[in-house]
Coordinates of C-alpha atoms in Angstrom, one line a residue:
T1 CA 0.2 -0.1 0.1
S2 CA 1.0 3.9 -0.4
D3 CA 1.2 3.8 3.2
T4 CA 3.8 0.7 3.2
C5 CA 6.0 2.4 0.8
A6 CA 5.5 6.0 2.8
E7 CA 6.8 4.3 6.1
S8 CA 9.8 2.1 4.3
D9 CA 11.3 5.7 3.1
M10 CA 10.7 7.2 6.2
A11 CA 11.9 4.5 8.0
K12 CA 15.6 4.5 5.9
V13 CA 15.7 8.4 7.0
R14 CA 15.5 7.7 10.5
D15 CA 18.0 5.6 10.6
L16 CA 20.2 8.1 9.0
A17 CA 19.0 11.1 11.6
H18 CA 20.3 8.6 14.8
T19 CA 21.8 10.6 17.1
T20 CA 22.9 9.1 20.6
G21 CA 21.4 6.5 23.0
T22 CA 19.0 3.1 21.7
M23 CA 15.6 2.9 20.2
G24 CA 14.8 -0.9 20.8
G25 CA 17.6 -1.9 21.9
I26 CA 19.6 -1.3 18.6
P27 CA 22.5 1.9 19.6
R28 CA 22.3 4.6 17.2
R29 CA 24.8 5.7 15.5
K30 CA 26.6 8.9 16.7
C31 CA 25.7 12.0 14.7
G32 CA 27.4 15.6 14.5
K33 CA 26.6 18.9 12.4
K34 CA 28.2 17.2 9.5
E35 CA 25.3 14.1 9.6
K36 CA 22.8 16.1 10.8
R37 CA 22.8 18.8 7.4
R38 CA 23.6 15.9 6.1
D39 CA 20.6 13.5 7.2
A40 CA 18.6 16.9 6.4
K41 CA 19.6 16.9 2.4
V42 CA 18.9 13.5 2.5
E43 CA 15.2 13.9 3.8
A44 CA 14.9 16.8 1.2
T45 CA 15.4 14.7 -1.7
C46 CA 13.3 11.5 -0.5
R47 CA 10.3 13.7 -0.3
W48 CA 9.6 14.3 -3.2
T49 CA 10.0 10.6 -4.4
Q50 CA 8.2 9.8 -0.9
E51 CA 4.7 11.5 -1.9
M52 CA 5.2 10.1 -5.7
R53 CA 5.9 6.6 -5.0
A54 CA 2.8 7.1 -2.4
K55 CA 0.7 8.2 -5.0
T56 CA 1.8 4.9 -7.2
C57 CA 1.2 2.7 -4.7
G58 CA -2.3 4.3 -3.9
R59 CA -3.0 3.8 -7.4
L60 CA -1.9 0.4 -7.4
A61 CA -3.7 -0.8 -4.3
G62 CA -6.4 0.1 -6.3
S63 CA -6.1 -1.5 -9.4
L64 CA -5.7 -4.7 -7.5
L65 CA -8.9 -4.2 -5.2
A66 CA -10.8 -3.7 -8.0
I67 CA -9.3 -6.8 -10.1
A68 CA -10.1 -8.9 -6.6
Q69 CA -13.5 -7.6 -7.0
C70 CA -14.2 -8.4 -10.3
T71 CA -13.1 -11.9 -10.1
G72 CA -15.1 -12.4 -6.6
N73 CA -12.2 -12.7 -4.3
V74 CA -13.3 -10.1 -2.0
G75 CA -15.8 -11.4 0.0
T76 CA -18.5 -10.3 -2.5
A77 CA -21.5 -12.4 -4.1
D78 CA -21.4 -11.3 -7.3
A79 CA -18.6 -11.3 -9.7
Y80 CA -18.3 -8.5 -12.1
E81 CA -16.5 -8.2 -15.9
L82 CA -13.6 -5.7 -15.9
P83 CA -13.8 -2.8 -17.5
A84 CA -13.4 -2.4 -21.2
I85 CA -9.5 -0.4 -21.8
P86 CA -10.4 3.1 -22.3
T87 CA -9.8 4.2 -26.1
E88 CA -9.6 8.0 -25.1
F89 CA -8.5 10.2 -22.4
P90 CA -9.1 13.8 -21.6
P91 CA -6.7 16.4 -22.5
L92 CA -3.5 17.3 -20.9
R93 CA -3.5 20.1 -18.9
P94 CA -1.5 23.1 -20.1
V95 CA 2.6 23.3 -19.8
E96 CA 3.1 26.1 -17.1
V97 CA 6.1 28.5 -18.0
P98 CA 8.0 29.2 -15.1
Q99 CA 8.2 32.4 -13.4
V100 CA 11.8 33.4 -13.7
K101 CA 12.9 36.2 -12.0
K102 CA 16.2 37.9 -14.7
E103 CA 18.7 40.7 -13.7
T104 CA 22.1 42.0 -14.4
L105 CA 24.4 43.5 -12.5
P106 CA 26.6 46.2 -13.0
N107 CA 29.4 44.2 -14.7
G108 CA 27.9 42.1 -17.0
L109 CA 26.6 39.5 -14.5
R110 CA 23.2 38.2 -15.8
V111 CA 21.3 36.6 -13.3
F112 CA 18.2 33.8 -13.7
L113 CA 16.4 33.1 -10.5
L114 CA 13.6 31.1 -9.9
E115 CA 11.7 30.0 -6.5
D116 CA 10.4 26.7 -5.9
H117 CA 9.5 25.9 -2.0
E118 CA 9.3 21.9 -2.6
R119 CA 12.6 21.2 -3.1
G120 CA 14.1 22.1 0.0
L121 CA 17.6 22.5 -1.5
V122 CA 19.2 25.2 -3.4
N123 CA 20.8 23.8 -7.2
G124 CA 23.4 27.3 -8.7
K125 CA 24.9 27.0 -12.2
M126 CA 26.9 29.6 -14.1
L127 CA 27.9 28.8 -17.5
F128 CA 31.3 31.2 -19.0
L129 CA 32.3 30.9 -23.3
G130 CA 35.1 28.5 -23.3
G131 CA 35.3 25.2 -23.2
I132 CA 36.9 23.1 -25.3
R133 CA 36.8 25.3 -27.9
G134 CA 38.7 28.4 -26.2
E135 CA 41.9 26.1 -26.2
E136 CA 44.5 27.3 -28.3
E137 CA 45.8 24.6 -31.0
S138 CA 49.2 24.5 -29.1
K139 CA 47.1 23.6 -25.7
T140 CA 44.8 21.1 -26.4
G141 CA 43.2 19.8 -23.4
I142 CA 43.7 22.9 -20.8
S143 CA 40.5 23.2 -20.7
S144 CA 39.8 20.2 -18.1
L145 CA 43.0 20.4 -16.6
A146 CA 42.0 23.9 -15.7
S147 CA 39.0 23.0 -14.6
N148 CA 39.8 19.8 -12.6
V149 CA 42.9 22.0 -10.8
Q150 CA 40.9 24.9 -9.8
R151 CA 37.9 22.7 -8.4
S152 CA 40.3 20.3 -6.4
G153 CA 43.0 22.7 -6.0
G154 CA 40.8 24.7 -3.2
T155 CA 40.7 28.4 -3.2
K156 CA 43.9 30.9 -1.4
K157 CA 41.3 31.1 1.9
Y158 CA 40.3 27.5 2.3
P159 CA 43.5 24.8 -0.2
G160 CA 41.6 21.8 -1.0
D161 CA 41.4 19.3 1.6
Q162 CA 40.4 22.5 3.3
L163 CA 37.2 23.0 1.2
N164 CA 36.3 19.9 0.9
E165 CA 36.0 19.2 4.6
L166 CA 34.2 22.6 5.1
L167 CA 31.6 21.6 2.4
D168 CA 30.9 18.2 4.0
S169 CA 30.1 19.8 7.0
Y170 CA 27.1 21.4 5.0
A171 CA 26.1 18.4 2.8
A172 CA 27.1 20.6 0.7
A173 CA 28.6 20.5 -3.5
I174 CA 30.9 22.1 -6.1
E175 CA 31.6 21.2 -9.2
L176 CA 33.4 22.5 -12.8
S177 CA 32.8 21.1 -15.8
V178 CA 33.6 21.6 -19.7
G179 CA 31.9 21.4 -22.9
G180 CA 32.5 22.4 -26.5
S181 CA 31.7 25.7 -25.8
T182 CA 31.1 26.4 -21.9
I183 CA 32.9 26.5 -18.8
T184 CA 30.3 25.2 -16.3
A185 CA 30.6 25.8 -12.7
Q186 CA 27.6 23.9 -10.3
F187 CA 27.0 23.9 -6.2
E188 CA 24.4 22.3 -4.4
C189 CA 23.1 22.8 -0.8
L190 CA 20.3 23.0 1.5
S191 CA 18.2 26.3 1.4
E192 CA 19.1 27.1 5.1
D193 CA 23.0 26.7 4.3
V194 CA 23.1 29.1 0.7
Q195 CA 24.6 32.3 2.7
Q196 CA 27.0 29.8 3.8
V197 CA 27.9 27.8 0.6
L198 CA 27.6 30.3 -2.3
P199 CA 30.5 32.6 -0.6
L200 CA 32.7 29.5 -1.5
F201 CA 31.4 29.0 -5.1
G202 CA 32.3 32.9 -5.3
E203 CA 36.3 32.3 -4.1
V204 CA 36.4 29.2 -6.2
L205 CA 35.5 30.7 -9.8
R206 CA 37.4 34.5 -8.2
D207 CA 40.7 33.2 -6.0
P208 CA 41.5 29.7 -6.9
L209 CA 44.9 28.0 -5.7
L210 CA 46.0 26.4 -8.5
P211 CA 48.6 24.7 -6.5
S212 CA 51.2 23.0 -9.2
K213 CA 50.6 19.4 -7.4
E214 CA 47.5 19.1 -8.3
L215 CA 49.0 20.3 -12.1
D216 CA 50.8 17.5 -11.7
L217 CA 48.1 15.3 -10.6
F218 CA 46.0 15.6 -13.6
K219 CA 48.2 16.1 -16.2
S220 CA 49.8 12.7 -15.7
Q221 CA 45.8 11.0 -15.8
L222 CA 45.2 13.1 -18.7
L223 CA 48.2 11.6 -20.3
S224 CA 47.5 8.3 -19.8
L225 CA 44.4 8.5 -20.9
I226 CA 45.9 10.0 -23.8
M227 CA 48.4 6.8 -23.7
H228 CA 45.4 4.0 -24.1
R229 CA 42.5 6.0 -25.6
D230 CA 42.6 3.6 -28.6
D231 CA 42.8 0.8 -25.8
D232 CA 39.2 0.7 -26.7
P233 CA 38.1 -0.1 -30.5
G234 CA 34.4 1.3 -30.7
G235 CA 35.4 5.0 -29.8
I236 CA 37.8 5.4 -33.3
P237 CA 35.6 5.3 -35.6
Y238 CA 33.5 8.9 -34.2
R239 CA 36.8 10.4 -33.5
E240 CA 38.6 10.0 -36.5
L241 CA 35.4 10.9 -38.3
R242 CA 34.9 13.9 -37.0
R243 CA 38.4 14.9 -37.5
I244 CA 37.7 13.8 -41.6
I245 CA 34.6 16.1 -41.8
Y246 CA 35.8 19.0 -39.9
G247 CA 39.6 18.7 -40.7
K248 CA 42.7 17.7 -37.9
K249 CA 43.2 21.2 -36.4
S250 CA 39.4 22.3 -36.1
P251 CA 37.9 23.1 -32.7
Y252 CA 35.1 21.1 -33.2
A253 CA 37.1 18.2 -34.0
R254 CA 41.3 18.6 -32.3
V255 CA 42.1 16.0 -29.5
P256 CA 44.5 16.6 -26.4
T257 CA 48.2 15.0 -27.5
L258 CA 51.2 14.4 -25.8
Q259 CA 53.1 17.3 -26.8
S260 CA 49.6 19.8 -25.8
V261 CA 49.6 18.5 -22.3
G262 CA 53.0 17.7 -21.5
S263 CA 53.5 21.4 -22.3
I264 CA 50.6 23.5 -20.1
N265 CA 52.0 24.9 -17.3
I266 CA 50.6 27.1 -14.3
N267 CA 50.7 30.4 -16.1
D268 CA 49.0 29.1 -18.9
L269 CA 46.1 27.5 -16.2
N270 CA 45.8 30.9 -15.4
A271 CA 46.0 32.9 -18.3
Y272 CA 42.7 30.4 -19.8
L273 CA 40.5 31.3 -16.5
N274 CA 41.4 35.0 -16.9
K275 CA 40.4 35.2 -20.4
W276 CA 37.2 32.9 -20.2
E277 CA 35.7 33.2 -16.2
R278 CA 34.8 36.7 -16.2
P279 CA 31.3 37.8 -15.5
D280 CA 30.7 40.2 -18.6
S281 CA 30.5 36.9 -20.4
A282 CA 28.8 34.9 -17.9
I283 CA 25.4 33.8 -16.5
L284 CA 24.4 32.4 -13.5
G285 CA 21.1 30.5 -12.2
L286 CA 20.1 29.6 -9.0
V287 CA 16.9 27.0 -8.6
G288 CA 15.2 26.5 -5.3
D289 CA 13.7 27.2 -2.0
F290 CA 14.7 31.0 -1.6
N291 CA 13.1 34.5 -1.9
A292 CA 14.5 35.7 -5.1
D293 CA 14.7 39.2 -3.9
D294 CA 16.4 38.6 -0.9
M295 CA 18.5 36.2 -3.0
L296 CA 19.1 39.1 -5.5
E297 CA 20.7 41.1 -3.2
L298 CA 23.3 38.2 -1.8
L299 CA 24.1 37.8 -5.4
R300 CA 25.0 41.1 -5.3
S301 CA 27.0 41.7 -2.2
E302 CA 28.9 38.6 -3.6
F303 CA 29.5 39.2 -7.6
G304 CA 29.2 43.0 -7.6
D305 CA 32.3 43.7 -7.4
W306 CA 33.8 41.2 -10.1
A307 CA 35.7 42.4 -12.4
P308 CA 37.9 40.7 -15.9
G309 CA 41.3 39.6 -14.7
Q310 CA 44.2 41.6 -14.7
G311 CA 45.4 42.6 -18.3
Q312 CA 42.3 41.6 -20.1
P313 CA 40.5 43.5 -22.5
Q314 CA 37.3 45.2 -21.9
E315 CA 35.4 43.1 -24.5
P316 CA 35.0 39.7 -23.5
S317 CA 36.7 36.9 -25.7
V318 CA 34.5 35.6 -28.6
L319 CA 34.8 31.4 -30.1
P320 CA 36.6 30.7 -32.8
T321 CA 33.9 29.1 -35.5
P322 CA 35.9 28.5 -38.5
K323 CA 33.7 27.1 -41.0
P324 CA 34.3 23.2 -41.4
E325 CA 37.4 22.5 -43.6
G326 CA 37.8 18.4 -43.5
E327 CA 40.5 16.0 -45.8
S328 CA 37.8 14.1 -47.2
K329 CA 36.7 13.9 -50.7
G330 CA 33.9 12.0 -49.7
G331 CA 32.6 8.3 -50.7
V332 CA 36.1 6.9 -49.3
I333 CA 36.7 3.9 -46.8
Y334 CA 39.6 5.0 -44.4
L335 CA 40.6 1.8 -42.8
V336 CA 42.4 1.4 -39.5
D337 CA 44.0 -2.2 -39.2
R338 CA 43.3 -3.5 -35.5
P339 CA 45.0 -7.1 -35.7
G340 CA 43.4 -9.9 -34.3
L341 CA 39.7 -7.5 -33.8
N342 CA 37.4 -10.4 -34.7
Q343 CA 34.7 -7.5 -35.0
A344 CA 34.3 -4.6 -37.2
Y345 CA 33.7 -0.6 -35.9
V346 CA 32.5 1.2 -38.4
A347 CA 30.8 5.0 -39.2
M348 CA 29.4 6.6 -41.5
G349 CA 28.9 10.4 -41.9
E350 CA 28.8 14.2 -43.2
L351 CA 27.7 17.9 -42.3
G352 CA 25.1 17.8 -40.5
T353 CA 22.6 21.4 -39.6
L354 CA 22.2 24.2 -37.1
L355 CA 19.8 24.2 -34.6
Y356 CA 17.8 26.8 -36.1
D357 CA 17.8 24.7 -39.8
P358 CA 13.7 24.9 -40.8
D359 CA 14.5 21.0 -41.9
V360 CA 15.5 20.4 -38.1
H361 CA 11.8 18.9 -37.2
S362 CA 11.8 16.7 -39.9
L363 CA 14.8 15.3 -39.3
D364 CA 14.4 14.8 -36.1
V365 CA 11.6 13.0 -36.9
L366 CA 13.6 10.6 -40.0
N367 CA 15.8 10.1 -37.0
G368 CA 13.0 8.0 -35.4
I369 CA 11.9 6.5 -38.3
L370 CA 15.4 5.1 -38.3
N371 CA 16.2 4.0 -35.2
S372 CA 15.0 1.9 -32.2
F373 CA 13.1 -1.2 -32.2
G374 CA 11.1 -1.4 -35.1
G375 CA 13.4 1.4 -37.3
R376 CA 14.4 0.5 -40.4
L377 CA 17.4 0.6 -39.7
F378 CA 17.1 -2.0 -37.0
N379 CA 14.5 -4.1 -38.8
E380 CA 17.1 -4.5 -42.1
I381 CA 20.3 -4.8 -40.1
R382 CA 19.5 -6.4 -37.6
T383 CA 16.8 -8.6 -37.7
K384 CA 16.6 -9.3 -41.6
E385 CA 19.9 -9.6 -42.5
A386 CA 21.1 -10.0 -38.7
L387 CA 24.4 -7.7 -39.9
A388 CA 24.7 -7.0 -36.6
Y389 CA 23.7 -6.7 -33.3
S390 CA 23.3 -2.5 -32.3
V391 CA 23.0 -0.2 -35.0
G392 CA 22.1 3.4 -35.2
A393 CA 21.7 7.1 -37.5
A394 CA 21.1 10.6 -36.2
W395 CA 21.2 13.9 -37.2
S396 CA 23.2 16.2 -34.0
P397 CA 22.2 19.6 -34.8
S398 CA 25.2 22.5 -33.0
L399 CA 23.8 26.3 -31.8
D400 CA 26.9 28.0 -34.0
Y401 CA 28.4 25.2 -36.5
P402 CA 26.7 22.8 -38.4
G403 CA 26.7 19.2 -36.1
L404 CA 26.8 15.8 -37.9
F405 CA 24.7 13.1 -39.2
V406 CA 26.7 9.6 -38.1
A407 CA 25.6 6.2 -39.1
S408 CA 27.6 3.5 -37.2
G409 CA 27.7 -0.5 -35.6
Q410 CA 29.6 -3.0 -34.7
T411 CA 29.8 -6.1 -37.6
K412 CA 31.5 -9.7 -38.2
E413 CA 31.1 -8.4 -42.1
P414 CA 31.7 -4.6 -42.4
A415 CA 31.3 -4.5 -46.7
R416 CA 27.7 -6.2 -46.7
F417 CA 27.1 -3.9 -43.3
I418 CA 28.2 -0.3 -44.8
R419 CA 25.7 -1.4 -48.1
A420 CA 22.8 -2.2 -46.4
V421 CA 22.6 1.3 -44.4
Q422 CA 23.4 2.6 -47.1
N423 CA 20.9 1.0 -49.0
V424 CA 18.2 2.2 -46.2
L425 CA 19.8 5.6 -46.1
L426 CA 19.7 5.9 -50.2
D427 CA 15.5 4.5 -49.9
C428 CA 15.0 7.8 -47.0
T429 CA 16.0 10.0 -50.1
E430 CA 13.4 8.1 -52.1
S431 CA 10.0 7.5 -50.5
E432 CA 8.5 9.1 -49.0
P433 CA 7.2 7.0 -44.7
S434 CA 4.2 5.7 -44.5
V435 CA 1.4 7.5 -42.8
E436 CA 1.8 4.9 -39.8
V437 CA 5.2 5.0 -39.6
L438 CA 5.1 8.8 -39.4
K439 CA 2.3 9.0 -37.5
Q440 CA 4.7 6.4 -34.7
A441 CA 7.4 8.4 -34.6
K442 CA 6.3 11.9 -34.2
D443 CA 4.0 10.6 -31.3
T444 CA 7.5 9.2 -29.8
A445 CA 8.7 12.1 -30.1
L446 CA 5.5 14.8 -28.6
N447 CA 5.1 12.3 -25.5
G448 CA 8.8 12.7 -25.1
F449 CA 8.0 16.7 -24.7
V450 CA 6.3 16.6 -21.1
F451 CA 10.1 15.7 -19.7
N452 CA 11.1 18.9 -20.2
F453 CA 9.2 20.4 -17.9
A454 CA 9.5 17.5 -15.1
D455 CA 12.0 19.7 -12.6
T456 CA 12.8 22.9 -12.4
N457 CA 16.0 22.6 -12.4
L458 CA 15.8 21.4 -16.0
Q459 CA 14.0 24.2 -16.8
L460 CA 16.1 26.5 -15.4
A461 CA 18.8 25.1 -17.6
R462 CA 16.9 25.3 -20.3
I463 CA 16.5 29.1 -20.4
M464 CA 19.4 29.9 -19.4
S465 CA 21.2 28.0 -22.5
Y466 CA 18.6 29.6 -24.6
D467 CA 19.4 32.8 -23.2
F468 CA 23.5 32.2 -23.2
F469 CA 23.6 31.7 -27.2
G470 CA 20.6 33.4 -28.4
V471 CA 18.4 31.0 -28.7
P472 CA 14.5 32.5 -28.8
E473 CA 13.1 31.7 -25.4
D474 CA 9.7 30.6 -27.0
F475 CA 11.8 28.1 -29.2
I476 CA 10.9 24.4 -27.5
Y477 CA 7.1 25.5 -28.1
R478 CA 7.8 26.8 -31.7
Y479 CA 9.7 23.6 -32.2
R480 CA 6.8 21.6 -31.2
D481 CA 4.6 22.7 -33.0
E482 CA 6.8 22.2 -36.6
L483 CA 6.9 18.5 -35.1
E484 CA 3.0 18.5 -35.1
G485 CA 2.4 19.6 -38.4
T486 CA 5.3 17.3 -40.0
T487 CA 4.3 15.8 -43.0
S488 CA 5.6 12.8 -45.3
S489 CA 6.4 15.3 -47.8
D490 CA 8.5 16.7 -45.0
V491 CA 10.6 14.3 -44.3
L492 CA 11.2 12.8 -47.8
Q493 CA 11.9 16.6 -48.6
A494 CA 14.4 17.3 -45.9
A495 CA 16.3 13.4 -46.7
R496 CA 17.0 14.8 -50.1
R497 CA 18.7 18.1 -49.0
H498 CA 20.9 16.3 -46.2
L499 CA 21.3 13.2 -46.9
H500 CA 24.5 12.4 -49.2
V501 CA 25.1 8.7 -49.1
G502 CA 27.7 8.1 -52.3
D503 CA 29.7 11.3 -50.6
Q504 CA 29.5 10.3 -46.9
P505 CA 33.1 8.9 -45.9
I506 CA 33.5 5.8 -43.9
V507 CA 35.6 5.1 -41.1
V508 CA 36.1 1.6 -40.6
V509 CA 38.6 -0.2 -37.6
A510 CA 38.9 -4.1 -38.6
D511 CA 41.7 -6.5 -38.6
A512 CA 42.7 -5.1 -42.0
H513 CA 44.0 -8.1 -44.0
S514 CA 40.2 -9.9 -43.3
V515 CA 38.2 -7.2 -44.6
R516 CA 40.4 -5.1 -47.0
K517 CA 39.5 -7.1 -50.0
E518 CA 35.4 -7.7 -49.2
L519 CA 35.6 -3.6 -48.9
E520 CA 37.5 -3.2 -52.3
S521 CA 34.3 -5.0 -53.6
L522 CA 31.9 -1.9 -52.8
G523 CA 33.9 0.0 -55.4
M524 CA 35.4 3.0 -53.2
P525 CA 38.8 4.1 -52.8
V526 CA 39.8 2.7 -49.6
Q527 CA 42.5 4.3 -47.5
D528 CA 44.7 3.0 -44.6
L529 CA 44.4 5.6 -41.9
R530 CA 47.1 5.8 -39.3
L531 CA 46.9 6.9 -35.5
K532 CA 48.7 9.2 -33.5
I533 CA 49.2 10.2 -30.0
L534 CA 52.0 12.4 -30.3

């Protein structure tokens, strides 16, 4: 029952909340301030789960009771027939747009605040331009090193271990990470501790210690990863395909090397962080149990005097957006030799689209038609021809440069696999999907739309990202409307505009001696591709 489920969760919380003494003859664990805060955080994060589970268990109990009554097993004199499965359902409630308070501080820092008094927590996220695309070619890998050393090294006031212990006493967390175009800093804490944790978050960003020993540690780890990154052959095709399509020196496809990582020092880290981590190129968002006006005052006191680093230009730097300059002319098979490999790993593809492309919704529908159980690739490659256990293909649009279309899989017969995938893709450019197939793909995408609004933290993150990259705030709603209106003809025309099957470069990782002849039988040039880690 729902009571049983809720009681089970509460029992776990009570067990964590034991302090001193005994209960029922069982000693309670001793608990100090640190443990109490952690217990409070557990209880806050469990509350929503308990409520949802109670509702689910209640519905389940009601269903079981109804079934028992229908079968005459609840002491009723008469048997009941099960009701017919409903075919009509009431419309879903309209999606509620969260009310976000927006403010720009005098130093250019944009602030987004979303109150959610059911969380019991405060989550904060700051986005900076930079990331991997902000690296100089000779220092590829510095973004990852900088974020790790910045966080693990602590601040000048609270070096690494001291900062960790202090955060642990509040059951709080501060983390940094990098993406292709961004540096992300995040924190989480109980709402009652935000006035203590927010200053620590600010110190990590504004006054990091950056100890040399931490840099040496993470450099050694990254160098080890570089030495072993080709141990798993499954990761090679996609990585090398990106380099072929975008160009080896493109910021969209560069990979760290032993030389680039080995050359990075503390001065380089400072220069990278000073260049990209500055208030006038950042956006800060907080969601949780707080009053927006009070939180804004706290943010002004913590970040209002933040200025770009010494020697930095008045205006923030702009990310490079070079045009892709791949070396491939298309229609070439690049063969990576892995002697003894009993399976081949294959990836083929081409330039994709921007997020704003008018065909993006049609291509998303085509993604659904091609993939998953019942998709064209699954039916043809796995079910009918038994060429691969897993196979997939998709467009991945990007915000400010063309993304990629990639089709990939693992097979023992790479030549047959390549031809079969090409035939499926060619068919997409020659015939419209049936009404039934189109409806299934659209319904799958539309039915998942509601999950964009399942959590306030997720909603704020999306709103921040849209603002950060200049995407219209109503883009997600316009996208849904365009998706609903997509026709079979739209899908066919989009496939014809964006699929150039005969020109797609193909990367195959396999035992070259075993597969070269069958690959050459496809009538495409086969070139050896040698991997380098220097």
